[in-house]
Amino acid sequence: MAKTKSKKSELTKEKMLHMHRLMLDIRNFDNKVNRLVKKGKIPGMTHFSVGEEAANVGAIGAIRKGFDMITSNHRGHGQSIALEIDLNGMMAEIMGKATGTCKGKGGSMHIADLDGGNLGANGIVGGGMGMAIGAALTQKMKKTGKIILCCFGDGAVNEGTFHETLNMASIWKLPVIFYSINNMYGISTPIKSVINIDYNYQRASAYGVPGHFIEDGNDLLAVYNKFEEVVQYVRDGNGPVLVEAITYRWLGHSTSDPGKYRTKEEVDEWKKKDPIERFKGYLIENKIATASEIEAIEKASEDAVEESVKFALSSPEPTLESAFEDIFAD
Ligand SMILES: Cc1ncc(C[n+]2csc(CCOP(=O)(O)OP(=O)(O)O)c2C)c(N)n1
Ligand SMILES: [Mg+2]
């Protein structure tokens, strides 16, 4: 098991345990959804964040929740959970129930919660980028002090909108963090086969934007520490940054992917870099928490996910009339 390289953190025990809990929630929630899809309880396509927990929780843990905002992509469960969007509402949304975060009309790929600061997941690769800079322009004009964290994958950096929005955010010095969560594949395409540079963050300099690299995106504290630095930079009015973190998805691209393009050895190698086990080891070795304290958190997370399933299964379907509601903005 690869160890976390971070030196002992200045973070409070409470914050660290909370982030550990959120990583567990992501893992448990997505594993549960995967099982429910296989049982036919969930319609449509779902994409899982299992393996990418630290890349999500470390980044979102450094913004101000309930104040700043995020945009996300098709693989958005991890980001919503890291932002502490209600698990019951998420599970109900994924099952298409009226009690879901979007009243059951969005499903897995369109979870949004404006009050919670999630401007929306998005099935269009790169689709969140335009929304992010629009929201960032609003914050700048209204001088709210809020920043936008725009999350996307490695595959999105070859979309035209990546180049357009990075350039526009740069010239207008918008308060936005472009965050490429690099799991090294866009469906079955290895990122290295579609870019002629080593890493995506290197593109930032072409737009006059600082580029930051997190080589070990499975090290929660490495992600958090980098984000603490860039959040401050952006909040101070210096304009956008591009951050890239290397991580890996353990499961297929979506529930319909048999994953033939990756070897078992490659997947197993990454499982040895499990972000959750590593952070648990860090907490225990540094005597931040005892094994029994962590067990209690593990149990609480499993219970919360079970509860979300009960809530979603017992929730009503949306009414037929509701199909015509929430179509136009007031
Ligand atoms: C504009 C657009 N092109 C293609 C697709 C089909 N598609 C869905 S996910 C995906 C790969 C995205 O890869 P990446 O951005 O690395 O995210 P990951 O799935 O690896 O998290 C593609 C090509 C799409 N949804 N939208
Ligand atoms: Mg990818």
Coordinates of C-alpha atoms and ligand atoms in Angstrom, one line a residue:
M1 CA 0.0 0.0 0.0
A2 CA 1.5 3.4 -1.1
K3 CA 1.7 5.7 1.9
T4 CA 0.7 9.3 2.0
K5 CA 3.8 11.5 1.6
S6 CA 2.3 14.5 3.4
K7 CA 3.9 15.7 6.5
K8 CA 1.7 15.9 9.6
S9 CA -1.2 18.3 8.7
E10 CA -2.1 21.4 10.5
L11 CA -5.8 20.6 10.0
T12 CA -8.0 19.9 13.0
K13 CA -8.9 16.4 13.8
E14 CA -12.5 17.2 13.2
K15 CA -11.9 18.4 9.7
M16 CA -9.7 15.4 8.9
L17 CA -12.3 12.9 10.2
H18 CA -15.0 14.7 8.3
M19 CA -13.1 14.5 5.0
H20 CA -12.5 10.8 5.7
R21 CA -16.2 10.3 6.2
L22 CA -17.0 12.0 3.0
M23 CA -14.6 9.7 1.1
L24 CA -16.3 6.7 2.7
D25 CA -19.7 8.1 1.7
I26 CA -18.6 8.4 -1.9
R27 CA -17.2 4.8 -1.9
N28 CA -20.3 3.3 -0.2
F29 CA -22.8 5.4 -2.1
D30 CA -21.4 4.5 -5.5
N31 CA -20.8 0.8 -4.7
K32 CA -24.5 0.7 -3.6
V33 CA -25.7 2.4 -6.7
N34 CA -23.7 0.0 -8.8
R35 CA -25.5 -3.0 -7.1
L36 CA -28.9 -1.3 -7.5
V37 CA -28.3 -0.8 -11.2
K38 CA -27.5 -4.5 -11.6
K39 CA -30.7 -5.3 -9.8
G40 CA -32.7 -3.1 -12.2
K41 CA -33.7 -0.5 -9.5
I42 CA -32.0 2.4 -11.3
P43 CA -32.7 3.6 -14.8
G44 CA -30.2 5.2 -17.2
M45 CA -26.5 5.4 -17.2
T46 CA -24.4 5.9 -14.1
H47 CA -20.7 6.8 -13.8
F48 CA -18.8 6.1 -10.5
S49 CA -16.2 8.0 -8.5
V50 CA -14.8 4.9 -6.7
G51 CA -11.1 5.3 -6.6
E52 CA -11.2 9.1 -7.1
E53 CA -12.4 10.0 -3.6
A54 CA -9.4 12.0 -2.5
A55 CA -9.3 14.0 -5.8
N56 CA -12.9 15.1 -5.1
V57 CA -12.9 15.5 -1.3
G58 CA -9.5 17.2 -1.1
A59 CA -10.4 19.8 -3.7
I60 CA -13.9 20.6 -2.5
G61 CA -12.8 20.5 1.1
A62 CA -10.8 23.6 0.4
I63 CA -13.6 25.8 -0.9
R64 CA -16.2 27.5 1.3
K65 CA -19.2 25.2 1.3
G66 CA -22.6 26.9 1.1
F67 CA -20.8 30.0 -0.4
D68 CA -18.6 29.0 -3.3
M69 CA -19.9 27.0 -6.2
I70 CA -19.0 24.0 -8.4
T71 CA -19.8 22.7 -11.8
S72 CA -19.3 19.0 -12.5
N73 CA -19.5 16.5 -15.3
H74 CA -21.1 13.1 -15.9
R75 CA -18.9 11.5 -13.2
G76 CA -20.4 13.9 -10.6
H77 CA -21.6 11.8 -7.6
G78 CA -18.2 12.2 -5.9
Q79 CA -18.3 15.9 -6.3
S80 CA -21.8 16.3 -5.0
I81 CA -21.1 14.1 -2.0
A82 CA -17.9 16.1 -1.3
L83 CA -20.0 19.2 -1.3
E84 CA -22.3 17.6 1.2
I85 CA -25.4 17.4 -1.0
D86 CA -28.0 15.4 0.9
L87 CA -27.5 11.6 0.2
N88 CA -31.2 10.9 0.4
G89 CA -32.0 13.5 -2.2
M90 CA -29.2 12.2 -4.4
M91 CA -30.3 8.6 -4.2
A92 CA -33.9 9.6 -4.9
E93 CA -32.7 11.6 -7.9
I94 CA -30.8 8.7 -9.3
M95 CA -33.9 6.5 -8.9
G96 CA -36.0 9.2 -10.6
K97 CA -38.2 9.9 -7.6
A98 CA -40.1 13.1 -6.8
T99 CA -38.0 13.7 -3.6
G100 CA -34.8 13.9 -5.6
T101 CA -32.5 16.9 -5.7
C102 CA -34.0 17.8 -9.2
K103 CA -37.5 16.3 -8.4
G104 CA -36.5 13.1 -10.2
K105 CA -36.1 14.8 -13.6
G106 CA -32.4 14.8 -13.9
G107 CA -31.0 11.5 -12.8
S108 CA -27.4 10.6 -12.1
M109 CA -25.8 12.8 -14.8
H110 CA -27.8 16.0 -13.9
I111 CA -27.6 16.3 -10.1
A112 CA -27.8 19.9 -9.2
D113 CA -28.4 21.8 -5.9
L114 CA -28.2 25.6 -6.3
D115 CA -28.6 26.2 -2.6
G116 CA -25.8 23.8 -1.8
G117 CA -23.6 25.5 -4.5
N118 CA -23.7 22.7 -7.1
L119 CA -24.6 24.4 -10.4
G120 CA -25.0 21.0 -12.0
A121 CA -23.5 17.9 -13.3
N122 CA -23.5 17.6 -17.0
G123 CA -23.6 14.9 -19.6
I124 CA -21.9 17.0 -22.3
V125 CA -18.1 16.6 -22.0
G126 CA -16.8 20.1 -21.2
G127 CA -20.4 21.4 -20.8
G128 CA -19.7 22.8 -17.3
M129 CA -17.0 25.1 -18.4
G130 CA -19.1 27.8 -20.0
M131 CA -21.5 27.7 -17.1
A132 CA -18.5 28.1 -14.7
I133 CA -17.1 31.2 -16.4
G134 CA -20.6 32.7 -16.7
A135 CA -21.1 32.2 -13.0
A136 CA -17.6 33.5 -12.3
L137 CA -18.3 36.6 -14.3
T138 CA -21.4 37.2 -12.2
Q139 CA -19.4 36.9 -9.0
K140 CA -16.8 39.3 -10.2
M141 CA -19.4 41.9 -11.4
K142 CA -21.4 41.6 -8.2
K143 CA -18.2 41.5 -6.0
T144 CA -19.6 38.6 -4.0
G145 CA -16.1 37.1 -3.2
K146 CA -17.3 33.7 -4.3
I147 CA -15.3 31.5 -6.5
I148 CA -16.2 28.7 -8.9
L149 CA -14.6 25.3 -9.0
C150 CA -15.1 23.8 -12.4
C151 CA -14.5 20.0 -12.4
F152 CA -14.0 17.9 -15.5
G153 CA -12.0 14.9 -16.7
D154 CA -8.8 14.5 -18.7
G155 CA -10.9 13.9 -21.8
A156 CA -12.5 17.3 -21.7
V157 CA -9.3 19.2 -22.5
N158 CA -9.5 18.5 -26.2
E159 CA -13.0 20.1 -26.4
G160 CA -13.0 23.6 -28.0
T161 CA -14.8 25.0 -25.0
F162 CA -11.8 24.2 -22.7
H163 CA -9.6 26.6 -24.8
E164 CA -12.3 29.2 -25.2
T165 CA -13.2 29.4 -21.6
L166 CA -9.7 29.3 -20.3
N167 CA -8.8 32.2 -22.5
M168 CA -11.8 34.2 -21.7
A169 CA -11.4 33.6 -17.9
S170 CA -7.8 34.7 -18.3
I171 CA -8.4 38.0 -20.0
W172 CA -11.3 38.8 -17.7
K173 CA -9.4 37.6 -14.6
L174 CA -12.4 35.5 -13.5
P175 CA -12.5 33.8 -10.1
V176 CA -12.6 30.2 -11.4
I177 CA -10.5 27.1 -10.8
F178 CA -10.4 24.8 -13.8
Y179 CA -9.9 21.3 -12.3
S180 CA -8.9 18.4 -14.6
I181 CA -9.4 15.1 -12.7
N182 CA -7.1 12.9 -14.8
N183 CA -8.0 9.3 -14.5
M184 CA -6.0 8.7 -17.6
Y185 CA -8.9 7.5 -19.8
G186 CA -11.7 9.1 -21.7
I187 CA -14.0 6.0 -21.9
S188 CA -11.5 3.5 -23.5
T189 CA -9.1 6.2 -24.9
P190 CA -5.8 6.6 -23.0
I191 CA -5.2 10.3 -22.6
K192 CA -1.6 9.9 -23.6
S193 CA -2.7 8.9 -27.1
V194 CA -4.7 12.1 -27.7
I195 CA -2.3 14.8 -26.3
N196 CA 1.2 15.5 -27.4
I197 CA 2.4 16.9 -24.1
D198 CA 3.0 15.1 -20.8
Y199 CA 0.2 16.6 -18.8
N200 CA -2.9 18.8 -19.4
Y201 CA -1.9 21.4 -16.8
Q202 CA 0.9 22.4 -19.1
R203 CA -1.6 24.0 -21.5
A204 CA -2.4 26.7 -18.9
S205 CA 0.7 28.8 -19.9
A206 CA -0.6 29.2 -23.4
Y207 CA -3.5 31.2 -21.9
G208 CA -1.4 33.2 -19.4
V209 CA -2.8 31.1 -16.5
P210 CA -0.9 29.4 -13.7
G211 CA -0.9 25.6 -14.1
H212 CA -0.7 23.3 -11.0
F213 CA 0.0 19.6 -10.9
I214 CA -0.9 17.1 -8.2
E215 CA 1.1 14.1 -9.1
D216 CA -0.6 11.9 -6.4
G217 CA -4.3 12.7 -6.6
N218 CA -5.0 9.8 -4.3
D219 CA -3.2 11.5 -1.4
L220 CA -6.0 13.5 0.3
L221 CA -3.7 15.9 2.0
A222 CA -1.7 16.6 -1.1
V223 CA -4.9 17.5 -2.9
Y224 CA -6.2 19.6 0.0
N225 CA -3.0 21.5 0.5
K226 CA -2.7 22.4 -3.2
F227 CA -6.3 23.5 -3.3
E228 CA -5.9 25.6 -0.2
E229 CA -3.1 27.5 -2.0
V230 CA -5.0 28.0 -5.3
V231 CA -8.3 28.9 -3.6
Q232 CA -6.6 31.8 -1.8
Y233 CA -4.9 32.9 -5.0
V234 CA -8.2 33.0 -6.9
R235 CA -10.2 34.5 -4.1
D236 CA -7.6 37.3 -3.9
G237 CA -8.6 38.4 -7.4
N238 CA -5.6 37.1 -9.3
G239 CA -7.8 35.4 -12.0
P240 CA -8.1 31.7 -12.9
V241 CA -5.9 28.7 -12.4
L242 CA -5.8 25.3 -14.0
V243 CA -5.1 22.3 -11.7
E244 CA -4.6 18.7 -12.7
A245 CA -4.7 15.7 -10.3
I246 CA -3.7 12.2 -11.3
T247 CA -6.0 9.5 -10.1
Y248 CA -7.8 6.4 -11.3
R249 CA -11.3 5.0 -11.6
W250 CA -11.6 1.5 -10.2
L251 CA -14.8 0.7 -12.0
G252 CA -15.8 0.8 -15.7
H253 CA -16.4 4.1 -17.5
S254 CA -20.1 3.5 -16.8
T255 CA -22.3 0.6 -15.8
S256 CA -22.3 -0.6 -19.5
D257 CA -18.5 -0.8 -19.8
P258 CA -16.8 -4.3 -19.5
G259 CA -13.4 -2.5 -19.3
K260 CA -11.6 -4.6 -21.9
Y261 CA -9.0 -1.9 -22.6
R262 CA -7.4 -2.1 -19.2
T263 CA -5.5 -5.0 -17.7
K264 CA -6.4 -6.5 -14.4
E265 CA -2.8 -5.9 -13.3
E266 CA -3.2 -2.2 -14.0
V267 CA -6.4 -1.9 -12.0
D268 CA -5.0 -3.9 -9.1
E269 CA -1.9 -1.7 -9.1
W270 CA -4.1 1.3 -8.6
K271 CA -6.2 -0.4 -5.9
K272 CA -3.0 -0.6 -3.9
K273 CA -3.0 3.2 -3.9
D274 CA -6.5 3.3 -2.4
P275 CA -7.0 6.9 -1.2
I276 CA -9.3 5.8 1.7
E277 CA -7.0 3.1 3.1
R278 CA -4.0 5.4 2.8
F279 CA -5.7 8.2 4.7
K280 CA -7.0 5.8 7.4
G281 CA -3.3 4.6 7.8
Y282 CA -2.2 8.2 8.1
L283 CA -4.8 9.0 10.8
I284 CA -3.9 6.0 12.8
E285 CA -0.1 6.2 12.4
N286 CA -0.1 9.9 13.4
K287 CA -2.4 9.1 16.4
I288 CA -5.0 11.5 15.1
A289 CA -7.7 8.8 15.5
T290 CA -8.0 5.4 17.0
A291 CA -9.0 2.3 15.0
S292 CA -12.3 2.2 16.9
E293 CA -13.1 5.8 16.1
I294 CA -12.6 5.1 12.4
E295 CA -14.7 2.0 12.6
A296 CA -17.5 4.1 14.0
I297 CA -17.2 6.5 11.1
E298 CA -17.2 3.6 8.7
K299 CA -20.4 2.2 10.2
A300 CA -22.1 5.6 10.2
S301 CA -21.3 6.0 6.5
E302 CA -22.7 2.6 5.7
D303 CA -25.9 3.4 7.7
A304 CA -26.3 6.7 6.0
V305 CA -26.2 5.1 2.5
E306 CA -28.6 2.3 3.6
E307 CA -30.9 5.0 4.9
S308 CA -30.7 6.9 1.5
V309 CA -31.8 3.7 -0.3
K310 CA -34.8 3.2 2.1
F311 CA -35.7 6.9 1.6
A312 CA -35.5 6.7 -2.2
L313 CA -37.3 3.3 -2.5
S314 CA -40.2 4.6 -0.4
S315 CA -40.4 7.9 -2.2
P316 CA -43.2 8.6 -4.8
E317 CA -42.6 8.8 -8.5
P318 CA -43.0 12.3 -10.0
T319 CA -46.6 13.1 -11.1
L320 CA -47.3 13.3 -14.8
E321 CA -48.2 17.0 -14.4
S322 CA -44.8 17.8 -13.0
A323 CA -43.3 17.1 -16.4
F324 CA -44.5 20.6 -17.4
E325 CA -43.1 22.4 -14.3
D326 CA -39.7 24.1 -13.9
I327 CA -39.3 24.4 -17.6
F328 CA -38.9 28.2 -17.8
A329 CA -37.1 30.5 -15.4
D330 CA -39.1 33.2 -13.7
Ligands
LIG1 C1 -19.3 16.6 -26.2 C2 -19.3 15.1 -25.9 N1 -18.6 14.3 -26.6 C3 -18.6 12.9 -26.3 C4 -19.3 12.4 -25.3 C5 -19.3 11.0 -24.9 N2 -18.5 10.8 -23.7 C6 -19.1 10.7 -22.5 S1 -18.0 10.6 -21.3 C7 -16.7 10.6 -22.3 C8 -15.3 10.5 -21.9 C9 -15.0 11.6 -20.9 O1 -13.7 11.4 -20.4 P1 -13.1 12.3 -19.2 O2 -13.4 13.7 -19.5 O3 -11.7 11.9 -19.1 O4 -14.0 11.9 -18.0 P2 -14.0 10.5 -17.2 O5 -15.2 9.7 -17.7 O6 -12.7 9.8 -17.4 O7 -14.2 10.8 -15.8 C10 -17.2 10.8 -23.6 C11 -16.3 10.9 -24.8 C12 -20.1 13.4 -24.6 N3 -20.9 13.0 -23.5 N4 -20.1 14.7 -24.9
MG2 MG -10.9 10.5 -17.8

